[in-house]
Structures are given as structure tokens and as C-alpha cells.
Short mmCIF file of C-alpha atoms and ligand atoms in Angstrom, two decimals:
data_model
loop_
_atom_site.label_atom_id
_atom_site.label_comp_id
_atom_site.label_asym_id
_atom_site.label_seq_id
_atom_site.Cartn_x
_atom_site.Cartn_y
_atom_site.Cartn_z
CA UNK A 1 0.00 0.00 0.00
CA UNK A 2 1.17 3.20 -1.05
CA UNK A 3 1.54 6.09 1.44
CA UNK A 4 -1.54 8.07 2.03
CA UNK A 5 -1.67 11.89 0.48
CA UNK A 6 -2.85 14.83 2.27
CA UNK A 7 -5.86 15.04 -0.20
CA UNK A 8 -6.61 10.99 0.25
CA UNK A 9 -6.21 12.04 3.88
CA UNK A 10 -8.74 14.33 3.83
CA UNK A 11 -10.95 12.40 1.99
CA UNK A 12 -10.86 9.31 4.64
CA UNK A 13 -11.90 12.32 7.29
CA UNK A 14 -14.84 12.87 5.26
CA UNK A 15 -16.01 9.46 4.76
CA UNK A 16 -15.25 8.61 8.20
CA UNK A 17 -17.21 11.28 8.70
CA UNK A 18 -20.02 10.12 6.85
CA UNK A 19 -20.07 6.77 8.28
CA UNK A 20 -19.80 8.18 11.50
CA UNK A 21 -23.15 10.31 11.18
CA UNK A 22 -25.39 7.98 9.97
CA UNK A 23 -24.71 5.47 13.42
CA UNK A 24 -25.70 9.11 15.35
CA UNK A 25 -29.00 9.20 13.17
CA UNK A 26 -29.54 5.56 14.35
CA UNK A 27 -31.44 4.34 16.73
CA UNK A 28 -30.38 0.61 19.23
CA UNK A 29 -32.81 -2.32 17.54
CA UNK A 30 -35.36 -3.84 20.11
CA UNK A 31 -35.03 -6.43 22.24
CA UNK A 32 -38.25 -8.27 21.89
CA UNK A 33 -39.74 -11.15 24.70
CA UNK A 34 -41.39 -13.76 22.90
CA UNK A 35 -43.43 -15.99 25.16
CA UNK A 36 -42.57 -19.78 25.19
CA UNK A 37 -44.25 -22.99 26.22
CA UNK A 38 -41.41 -23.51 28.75
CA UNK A 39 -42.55 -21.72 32.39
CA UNK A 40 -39.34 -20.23 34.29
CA UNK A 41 -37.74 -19.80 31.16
CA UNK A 42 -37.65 -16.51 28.92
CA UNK A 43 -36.54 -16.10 25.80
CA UNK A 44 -35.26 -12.96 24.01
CA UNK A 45 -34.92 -11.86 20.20
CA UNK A 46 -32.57 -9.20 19.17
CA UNK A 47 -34.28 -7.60 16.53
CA UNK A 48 -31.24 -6.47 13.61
CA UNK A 49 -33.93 -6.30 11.20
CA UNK A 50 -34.34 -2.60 11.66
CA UNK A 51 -31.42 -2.02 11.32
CA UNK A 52 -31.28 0.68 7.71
CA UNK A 53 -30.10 -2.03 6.02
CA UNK A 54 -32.68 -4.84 7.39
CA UNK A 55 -30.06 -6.96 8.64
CA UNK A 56 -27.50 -7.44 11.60
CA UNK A 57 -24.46 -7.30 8.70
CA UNK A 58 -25.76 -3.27 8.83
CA UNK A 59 -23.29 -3.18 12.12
CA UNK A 60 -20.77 -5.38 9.89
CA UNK A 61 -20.35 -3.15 7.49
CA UNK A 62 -20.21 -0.46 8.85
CA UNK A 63 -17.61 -1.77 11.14
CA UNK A 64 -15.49 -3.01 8.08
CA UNK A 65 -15.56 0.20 6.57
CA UNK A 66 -14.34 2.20 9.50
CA UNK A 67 -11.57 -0.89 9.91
CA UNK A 68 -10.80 -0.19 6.27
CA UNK A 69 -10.99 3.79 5.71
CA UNK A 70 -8.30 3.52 8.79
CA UNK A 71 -5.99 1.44 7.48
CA UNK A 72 -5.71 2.86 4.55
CA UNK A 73 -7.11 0.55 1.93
CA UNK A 74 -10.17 2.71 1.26
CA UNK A 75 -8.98 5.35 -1.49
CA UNK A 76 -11.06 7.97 -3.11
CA UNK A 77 -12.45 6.59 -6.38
CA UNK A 78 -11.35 2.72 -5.88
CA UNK A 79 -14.23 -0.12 -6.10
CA UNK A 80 -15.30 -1.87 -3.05
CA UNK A 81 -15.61 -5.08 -4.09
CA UNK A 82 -16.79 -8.18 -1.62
CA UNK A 83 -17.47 -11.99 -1.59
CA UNK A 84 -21.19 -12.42 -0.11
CA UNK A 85 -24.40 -14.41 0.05
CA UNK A 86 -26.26 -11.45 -0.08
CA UNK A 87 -27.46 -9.46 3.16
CA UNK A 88 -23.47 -8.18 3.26
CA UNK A 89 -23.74 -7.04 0.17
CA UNK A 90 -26.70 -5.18 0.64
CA UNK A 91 -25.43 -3.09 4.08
CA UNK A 92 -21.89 -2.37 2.23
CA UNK A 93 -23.62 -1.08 -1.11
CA UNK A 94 -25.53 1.39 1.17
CA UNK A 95 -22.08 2.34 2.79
CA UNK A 96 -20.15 2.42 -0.62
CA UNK A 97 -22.85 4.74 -1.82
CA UNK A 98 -22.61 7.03 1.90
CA UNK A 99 -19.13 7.76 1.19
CA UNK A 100 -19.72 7.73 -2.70
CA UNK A 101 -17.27 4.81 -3.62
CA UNK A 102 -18.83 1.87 -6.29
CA UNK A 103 -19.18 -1.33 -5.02
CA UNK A 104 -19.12 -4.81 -6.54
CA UNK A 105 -20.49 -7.87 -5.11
CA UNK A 106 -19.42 -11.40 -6.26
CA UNK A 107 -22.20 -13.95 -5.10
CA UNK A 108 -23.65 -17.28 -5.66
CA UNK A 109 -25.84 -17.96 -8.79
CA UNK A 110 -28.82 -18.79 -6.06
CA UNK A 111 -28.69 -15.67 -3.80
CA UNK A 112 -32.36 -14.26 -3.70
CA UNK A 113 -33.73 -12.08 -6.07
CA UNK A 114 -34.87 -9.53 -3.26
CA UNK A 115 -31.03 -9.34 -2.26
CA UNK A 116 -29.98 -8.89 -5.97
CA UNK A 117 -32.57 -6.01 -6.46
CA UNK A 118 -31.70 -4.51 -2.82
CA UNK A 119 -28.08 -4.53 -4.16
CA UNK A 120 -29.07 -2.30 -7.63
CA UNK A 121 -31.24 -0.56 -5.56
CA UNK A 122 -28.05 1.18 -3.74
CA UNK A 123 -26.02 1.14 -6.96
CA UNK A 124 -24.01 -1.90 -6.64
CA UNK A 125 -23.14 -4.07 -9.26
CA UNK A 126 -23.97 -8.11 -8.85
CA UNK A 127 -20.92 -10.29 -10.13
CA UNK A 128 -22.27 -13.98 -10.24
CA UNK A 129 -20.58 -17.31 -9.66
CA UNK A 130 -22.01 -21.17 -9.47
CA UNK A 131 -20.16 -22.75 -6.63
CA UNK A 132 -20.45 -21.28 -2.85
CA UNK A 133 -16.62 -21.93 -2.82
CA UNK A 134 -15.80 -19.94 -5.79
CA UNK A 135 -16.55 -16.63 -4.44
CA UNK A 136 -13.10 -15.49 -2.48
CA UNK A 137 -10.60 -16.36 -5.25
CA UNK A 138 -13.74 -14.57 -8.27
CA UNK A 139 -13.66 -11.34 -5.89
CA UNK A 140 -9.84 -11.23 -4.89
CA UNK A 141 -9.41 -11.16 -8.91
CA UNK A 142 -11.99 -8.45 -9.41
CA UNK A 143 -10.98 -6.43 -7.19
CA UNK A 144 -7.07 -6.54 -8.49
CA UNK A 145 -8.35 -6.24 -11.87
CA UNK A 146 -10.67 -3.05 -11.36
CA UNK A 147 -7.84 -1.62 -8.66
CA UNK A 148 -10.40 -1.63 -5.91
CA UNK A 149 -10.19 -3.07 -2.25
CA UNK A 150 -11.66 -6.89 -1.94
CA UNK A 151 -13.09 -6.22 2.03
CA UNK A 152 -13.32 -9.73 2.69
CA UNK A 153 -15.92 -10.02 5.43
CA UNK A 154 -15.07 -13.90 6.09
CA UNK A 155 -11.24 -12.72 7.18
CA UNK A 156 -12.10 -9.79 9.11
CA UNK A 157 -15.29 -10.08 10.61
CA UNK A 158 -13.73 -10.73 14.12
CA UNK A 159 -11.33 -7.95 14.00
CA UNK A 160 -13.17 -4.68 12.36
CA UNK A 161 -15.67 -4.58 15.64
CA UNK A 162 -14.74 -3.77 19.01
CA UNK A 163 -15.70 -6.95 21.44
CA UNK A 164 -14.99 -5.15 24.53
CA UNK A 165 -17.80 -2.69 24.36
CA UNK A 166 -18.73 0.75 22.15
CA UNK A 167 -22.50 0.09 21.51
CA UNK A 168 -21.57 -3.66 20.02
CA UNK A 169 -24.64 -6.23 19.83
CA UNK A 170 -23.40 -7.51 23.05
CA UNK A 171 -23.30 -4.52 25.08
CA UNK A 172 -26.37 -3.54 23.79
CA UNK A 173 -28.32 -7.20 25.02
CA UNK A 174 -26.91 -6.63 27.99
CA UNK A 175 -27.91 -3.10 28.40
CA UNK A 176 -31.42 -3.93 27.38
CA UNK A 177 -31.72 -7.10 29.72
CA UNK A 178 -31.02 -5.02 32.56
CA UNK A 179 -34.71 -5.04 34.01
CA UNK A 180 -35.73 -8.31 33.25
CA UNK A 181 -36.25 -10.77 36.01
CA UNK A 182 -33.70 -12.75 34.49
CA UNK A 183 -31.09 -10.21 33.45
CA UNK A 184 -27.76 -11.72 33.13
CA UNK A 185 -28.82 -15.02 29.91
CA UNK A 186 -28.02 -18.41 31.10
CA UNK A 187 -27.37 -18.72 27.08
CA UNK A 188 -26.67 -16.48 24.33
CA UNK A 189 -27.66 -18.49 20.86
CA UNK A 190 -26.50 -17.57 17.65
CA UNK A 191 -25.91 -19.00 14.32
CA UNK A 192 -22.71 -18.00 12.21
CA UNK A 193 -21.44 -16.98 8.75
CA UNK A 194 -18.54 -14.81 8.55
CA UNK A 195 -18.41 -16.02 12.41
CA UNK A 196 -18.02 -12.72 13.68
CA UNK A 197 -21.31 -12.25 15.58
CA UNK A 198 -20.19 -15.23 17.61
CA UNK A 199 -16.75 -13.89 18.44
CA UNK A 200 -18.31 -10.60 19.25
CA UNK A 201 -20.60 -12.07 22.00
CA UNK A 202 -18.56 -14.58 22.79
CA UNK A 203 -15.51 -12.85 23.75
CA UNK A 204 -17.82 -9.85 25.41
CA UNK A 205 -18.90 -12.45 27.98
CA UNK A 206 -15.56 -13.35 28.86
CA UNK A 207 -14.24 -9.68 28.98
CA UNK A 208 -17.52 -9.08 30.76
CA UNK A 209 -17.04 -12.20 32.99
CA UNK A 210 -20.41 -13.14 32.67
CA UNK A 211 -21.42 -16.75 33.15
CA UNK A 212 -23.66 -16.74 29.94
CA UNK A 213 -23.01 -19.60 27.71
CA UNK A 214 -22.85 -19.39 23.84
CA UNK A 215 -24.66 -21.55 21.71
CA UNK A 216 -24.18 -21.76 17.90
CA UNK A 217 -26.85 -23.24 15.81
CA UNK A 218 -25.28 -24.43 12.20
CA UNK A 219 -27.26 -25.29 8.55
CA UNK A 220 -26.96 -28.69 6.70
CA UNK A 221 -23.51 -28.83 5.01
CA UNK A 222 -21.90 -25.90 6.73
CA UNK A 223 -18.18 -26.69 8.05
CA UNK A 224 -18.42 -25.10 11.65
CA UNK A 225 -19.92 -27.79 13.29
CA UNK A 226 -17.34 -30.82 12.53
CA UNK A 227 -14.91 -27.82 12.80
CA UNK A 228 -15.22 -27.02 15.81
CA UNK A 229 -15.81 -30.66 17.53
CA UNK A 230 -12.88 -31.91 15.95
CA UNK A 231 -11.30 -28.68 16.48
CA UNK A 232 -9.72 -28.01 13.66
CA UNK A 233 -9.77 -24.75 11.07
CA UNK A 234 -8.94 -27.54 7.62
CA UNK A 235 -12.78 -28.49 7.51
CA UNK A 236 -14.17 -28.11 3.96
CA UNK A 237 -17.81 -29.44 2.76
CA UNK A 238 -17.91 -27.47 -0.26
CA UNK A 239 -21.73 -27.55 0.19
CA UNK A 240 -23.83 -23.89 -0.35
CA UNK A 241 -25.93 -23.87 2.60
CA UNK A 242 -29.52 -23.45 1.72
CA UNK A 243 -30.27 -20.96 5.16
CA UNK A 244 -29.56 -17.43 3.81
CA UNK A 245 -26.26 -15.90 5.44
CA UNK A 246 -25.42 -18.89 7.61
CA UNK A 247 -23.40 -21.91 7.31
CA UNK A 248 -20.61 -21.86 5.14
CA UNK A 249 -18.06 -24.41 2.89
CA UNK A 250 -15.68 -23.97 4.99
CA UNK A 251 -14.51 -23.16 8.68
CA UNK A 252 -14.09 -19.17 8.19
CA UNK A 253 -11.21 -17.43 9.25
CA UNK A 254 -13.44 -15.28 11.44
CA UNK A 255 -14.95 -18.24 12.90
CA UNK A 256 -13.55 -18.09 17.05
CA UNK A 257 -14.43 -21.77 17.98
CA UNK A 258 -12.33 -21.04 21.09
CA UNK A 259 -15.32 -18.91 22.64
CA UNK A 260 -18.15 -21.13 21.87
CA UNK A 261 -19.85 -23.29 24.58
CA UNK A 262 -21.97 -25.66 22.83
CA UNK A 263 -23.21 -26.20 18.94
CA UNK A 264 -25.88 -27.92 17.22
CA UNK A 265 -26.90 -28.70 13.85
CA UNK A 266 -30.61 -27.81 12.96
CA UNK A 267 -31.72 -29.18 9.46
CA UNK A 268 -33.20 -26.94 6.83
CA UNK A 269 -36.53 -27.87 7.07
CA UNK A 270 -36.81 -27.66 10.82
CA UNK A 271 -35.66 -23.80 10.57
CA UNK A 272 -38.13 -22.88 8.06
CA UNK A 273 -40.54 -24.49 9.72
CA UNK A 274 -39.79 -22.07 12.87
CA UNK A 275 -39.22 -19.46 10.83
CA UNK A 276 -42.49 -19.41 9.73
CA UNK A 277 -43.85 -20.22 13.77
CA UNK A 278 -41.84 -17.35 15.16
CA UNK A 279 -43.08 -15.06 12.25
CA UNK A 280 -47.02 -15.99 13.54
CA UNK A 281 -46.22 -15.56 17.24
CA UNK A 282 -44.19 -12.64 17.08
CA UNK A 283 -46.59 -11.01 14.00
CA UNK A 284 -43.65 -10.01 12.16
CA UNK A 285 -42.17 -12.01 9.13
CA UNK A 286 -38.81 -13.09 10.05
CA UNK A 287 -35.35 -14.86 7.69
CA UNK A 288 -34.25 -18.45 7.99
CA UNK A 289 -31.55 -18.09 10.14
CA UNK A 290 -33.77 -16.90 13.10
CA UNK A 291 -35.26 -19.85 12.68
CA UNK A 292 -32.55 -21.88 12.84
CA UNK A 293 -31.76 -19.75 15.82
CA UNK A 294 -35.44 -19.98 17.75
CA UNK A 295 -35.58 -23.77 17.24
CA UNK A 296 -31.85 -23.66 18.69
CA UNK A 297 -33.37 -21.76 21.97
CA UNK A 298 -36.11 -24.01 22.17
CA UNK A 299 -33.78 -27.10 22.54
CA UNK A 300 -31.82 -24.85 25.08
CA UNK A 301 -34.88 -24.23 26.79
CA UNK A 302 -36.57 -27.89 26.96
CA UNK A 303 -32.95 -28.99 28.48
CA UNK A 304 -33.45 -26.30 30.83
CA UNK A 305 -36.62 -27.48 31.91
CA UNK A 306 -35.78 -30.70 32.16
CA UNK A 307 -32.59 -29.95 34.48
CA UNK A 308 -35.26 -27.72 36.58
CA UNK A 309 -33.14 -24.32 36.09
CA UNK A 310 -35.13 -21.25 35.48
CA UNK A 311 -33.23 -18.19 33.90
CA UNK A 312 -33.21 -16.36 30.44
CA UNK A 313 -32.30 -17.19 26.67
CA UNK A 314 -31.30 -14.35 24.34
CA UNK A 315 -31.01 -14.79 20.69
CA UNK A 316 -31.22 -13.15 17.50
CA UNK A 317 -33.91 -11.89 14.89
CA UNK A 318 -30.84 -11.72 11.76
CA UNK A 319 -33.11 -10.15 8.87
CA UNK A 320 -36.91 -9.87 8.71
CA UNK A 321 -38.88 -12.47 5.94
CA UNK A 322 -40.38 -10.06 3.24
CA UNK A 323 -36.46 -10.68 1.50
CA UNK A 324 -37.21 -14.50 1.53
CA UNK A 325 -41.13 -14.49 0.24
CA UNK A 326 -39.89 -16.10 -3.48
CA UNK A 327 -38.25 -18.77 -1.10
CA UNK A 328 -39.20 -19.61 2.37
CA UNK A 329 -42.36 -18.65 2.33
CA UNK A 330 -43.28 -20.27 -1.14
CA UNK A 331 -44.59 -23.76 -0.49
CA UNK A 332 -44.13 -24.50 -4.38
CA UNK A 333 -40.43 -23.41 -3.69
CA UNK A 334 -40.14 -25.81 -0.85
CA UNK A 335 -41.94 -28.64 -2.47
CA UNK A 336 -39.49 -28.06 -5.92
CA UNK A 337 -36.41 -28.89 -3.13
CA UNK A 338 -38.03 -31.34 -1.04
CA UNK A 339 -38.32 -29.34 2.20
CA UNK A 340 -40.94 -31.29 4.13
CA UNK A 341 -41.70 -29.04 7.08
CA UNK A 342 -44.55 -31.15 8.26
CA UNK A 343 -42.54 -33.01 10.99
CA UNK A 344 -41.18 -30.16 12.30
CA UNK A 345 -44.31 -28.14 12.67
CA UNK A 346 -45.82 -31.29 14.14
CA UNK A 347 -42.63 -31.14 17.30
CA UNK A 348 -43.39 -27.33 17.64
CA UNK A 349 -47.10 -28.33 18.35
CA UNK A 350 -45.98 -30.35 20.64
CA UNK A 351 -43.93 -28.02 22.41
CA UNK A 352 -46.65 -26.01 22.81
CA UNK A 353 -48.36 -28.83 24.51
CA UNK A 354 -45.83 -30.16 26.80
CA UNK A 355 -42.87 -27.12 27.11
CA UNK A 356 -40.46 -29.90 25.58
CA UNK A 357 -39.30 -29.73 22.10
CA UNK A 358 -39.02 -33.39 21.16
CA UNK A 359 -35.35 -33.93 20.15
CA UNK A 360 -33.83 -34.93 16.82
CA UNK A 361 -32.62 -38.67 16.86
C1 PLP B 401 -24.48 -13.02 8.36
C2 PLP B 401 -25.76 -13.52 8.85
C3 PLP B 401 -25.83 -14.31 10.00
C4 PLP B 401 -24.60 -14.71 10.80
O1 PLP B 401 -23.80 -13.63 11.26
P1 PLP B 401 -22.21 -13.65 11.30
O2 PLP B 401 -21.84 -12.59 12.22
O3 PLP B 401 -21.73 -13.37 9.89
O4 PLP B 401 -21.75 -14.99 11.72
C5 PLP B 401 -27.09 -14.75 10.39
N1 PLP B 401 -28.20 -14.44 9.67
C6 PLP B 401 -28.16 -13.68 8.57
C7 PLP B 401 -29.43 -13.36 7.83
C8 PLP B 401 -26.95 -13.19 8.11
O5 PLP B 401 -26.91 -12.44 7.02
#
């Protein structure tokens, strides 16, 4: 990287600037209580859906920006160019357009069509590839080949956001839990993708020294899982993950398995199916990956129960579902893959019932 000039100088001030203003014109996203089947137990969704941007990669981007325009590799007139599945995409076109920079995205083939248009909407350009696993090397090359700056979310996810504190999604669940009866969680469950949301919170309970757990719920075919049990970062399934912006091909670099208390794999149908049972009791629509992460807390809270411990579950509403009505909510789309949620709707009945979620043999 070359030096920086006093005119590229000021023009980092400016777009720090920028960045900088629209978090003050912000407001904190809601913590909402949703009321469960499981008495003694209460469970919690972080609502990043409200975020501008409709999704919690709104405080990723904006973090990798500010990471970026500091080191240096954000100049005046250079491309922003970045691998994604979509909702990353969409919250760093909006911030390529604040600070008036163009942005490319390089993507699966399969990313929703709501994504793509969000994307155009903000003046990005969509760069397509067919394999999941293709999409580092395609946007490393576009990037050198337009002179722009490849961001790389999946490498620096952990690092761009401060996990001690300043506002972070942590700070802010635990600022919001303060008057609940149970305010300090017995478990904080997420699900991953760059990994970064799970370092965040993960590390802020340590730092914090909290005696919350962390919980990571991963996809069919994502590498985390097997990662992290066998601990080890060489994991590689080479599998697209069919949950929107979780679950990946392989074990991310921002992917801290080292803060991570338990994990679980939830199968595609099962989170669509609580996607769309969240969506009815909350009466909001809400993405995938809160229902991978709601079915998640419901297993946390039927072993809960069962070991007769009352406290609190926090977890998080990622994006809301009007991006995913082509998809998860099509049944002709689910049928066309084979997604049978019937068995899975059938359990959540029967959590209702009994409190206990039956669990997956
Ligand atoms: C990115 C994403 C996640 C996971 O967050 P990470 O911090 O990248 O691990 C969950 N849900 C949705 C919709 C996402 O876009």
C-alpha cells in the first residue's frame, strides 16, 4: 500500500465522517420477549432487522468500513468489491454509496432475487458465480483487476468490531436485559457466517465475565460444526448452505471456535418451519436463520426445563422475511427442493403442549 496523500487524507476524514453520522442518526434495535411454552424460562430476540439495512451485517459493514478507511485501503475513487451471500452485500452497497465509492459484489448464482434487487437498488453491481466456494478467489481477482479493495468479510469479521464494548450487539443485550427478572442469559444463541457475531458475544462475555453460555446453531452442510468438535480450522464441505447468510463451505477465518460453549446442527426444514412459527407468534415475518436460531433456543430451553433451572435465553432476529417471500415462504419453492416441514411443525405443536421440544434422533 502506497503512502496516504494529504488530499486521500482528507478524503478518509470525510467518509469517516459520513459513516460516523449515519450510526448518530440511528437508533439501538429492540429487544423483543417472545413468550414460550417452557414456564421459568424466557426467551429474548434481538431484533437487527431494523437495522437501515434490514439486517445485523448493517453493524458489519459499517464496522469493516471504518476498519478499512483507517488502514488505509479505502482510497477515493477505488471499487469496493466483496465476496457475499447477499445481506453483506446489501449493508456495504448502502455504505459504498454514503461515502460515494462503487461497489461490486461477487455472489452465488442462487442468492435471492430480493437481495440482488436490494443490491441495484443502492447502486451496486452483482458479479455472479455457481459454486459457494468460488466466491473469495472470483472477488480477490476483481478487485485486483478493477484496482479496488476486496473487504473480505469472512477474514475480518472478528477484527473490524470492538468486542470489549462501544454500543456492540453484546453490550447492547446486555444493556437492554437489565430489568428483566432474568437479566444476566443463562445462554446467548447464535448461528454464524462470517463467524463474527459469535466472536463478538462470545468474547464480550468473557471480557464481561459473565457466566452466559454461547450456543451456535449451524445449517446442513456448513463446516463449523465438525470444525469445531474436531477442532480443527482444515474443515471443507464445499456444500452452499440453503439458510440465507449462515453456514458456510468452509470453517471461516473469522470463525472463534475457542469462545463457543456448545453447537448444534438444525436441518433446513426444521428452521423454516420455525421461521415461519416465530413469524405468527411474534406477528412479524422473520429470515431463515432466526429460525434456525429460535428452534436452537427451544432445545436450550426444553434442556433447561428438564434440568429444573429457570433463567433467560437471548437470541437473535438476523433479517426480517419479506427478502425471503420467493423462497421460504413459497410452499411451491419448498416442495421443488423437497423441504418437508410437516414433521417439524408437528414437534413445535408439541412443544406447545408439553414445554419440551421433542429432540432430533
Ligand atoms: C451473516 C448472517 C448471519 C450470521 O452472522 P455472522 O456474524 O456473519 O456470523 C445470520 N443471519 C443472517 C441473515 C446473516 O446475514
Amino acid at each position: 500500500m502506497p503512502k496516504t496523500s494529504t488530499d486521500d487524507r482528507a478524503w478518509i476524514a470525510e467518509a469517516i465522517r459520513r459513516v460516523e453520522a449515519d450510526a448518530n442518526r440511528s437508533a439501538d434495535t429492540h429487544l423483543h420477549a417472545l413468550e414460550i411454552a417452557t414456564p421459568g424460562v424466557d426467551l429474548y430476540l434481538k431484533d437487527e432487522s431494523v437495522h437501515p439495512t434490514g439486517s445485523l451485517k448493517h453493524r458489519l459493514a459499517r464496522s469493516l468500513f471504518l476498519h478499512a478507511l483507517c488502514n488505509g485501503w479505502i482510497r477515493p475513487g477505488a471499487p469496493v468489491v466483496e465476496a457475499s451471500s447477499g445481506s453483506t452485500a446489501v449493508s456495504e452497497a448502502y455504505f459504498a454509496r454514503l461515502v460515494g465509492l462503487p461497489f461490486v459484489a461477487v455472489m452465488p448464482a442462487s442468492t435471492s432475487r430480493e437481495k440482488i434487487a436490494l443490491i441495484e437498488w443502492y447502486g451496486g453491481r452483482c458479479h455472479f458465480v455457481d459454486s459457494p466456494s468460488a466466491v473469495y478467489d472470483e472477488a480477490r481477482r476483481v478487485a485486483e483487476e478493477c484496482g479496488g479493495h476486496y473487504m473480505d468479510q469472512f477474514t475480518y469479521a472478528e477484527r473490524a468490531t470492538d468486542w470489549r464494548g462501544n454500543n456492540n450487539i453484546a453490550e447492547s443485550i446486555f444493556e437492554q436485559m437489565a430489568a428483566e427478572r432474568h437479566p444476566v442469559p443463562t445462554w446467548v444463541v447464535v448461528s454464524a457466517g462470517t463467524g463474527g457475531t459469535s466472536a463478538t458475544i462470545g468474547r464480550f462475555l468473557r471480557y464481561r465475565r459473565h457466566p452466559t453460555q454461547l450456543l451456535v446453531a449451524d445449517p446442513e452442510g456448513s463446516a463449523f460444526l465438525d470444525g469445531w468438535e474436531q477442532d480443527v480450522s482444515d474443515v471443507v464441505t464445499g456444500t452452499a448452505s440453503r439458510i440465507e447468510g449462515i453456514g458456510r463451505p468452509r470453517v471461516e477465518p473469522s470463525f472463534v471456535g475457542g469462545v463457543i460453549d456448545d453447537m448444534l446442527r438444525v436441518p433446513d426444514a426444521a428452521s423454516i418451519a420455525t421461521m415461519r412459527w416465530t413469524s405468527d407468534r411474534l406477528g412479524r415475518l422473520v429470515g431463515g436463520s432466526t429460525g434456525t436460531n429460535v428452534w436452537a433456543s427451544l432445545t436450550v430451553a426444553s434442556r433447561m426445563r428438564e434440568a429444573g433451572q429457570d433463567g433467560s435465553i437471548v437470541t437473535l432476529l438476523c433479517d426480517g422475511g419479506e427478502r425471503y417471500l420467493s423462497t421460504y415462504y413459497d410452499d411451491a419453492w419448498l416442495a421443488e427442493r423437497g423441504l418437508d416441514l410437516a414433521p417439524w411443525t408437528e414437534r413445535l405443536q408439541e412443544y406447545e403442549a408439553t414445554g419440551l421440544l421433542p429432540q432430533i434422533v
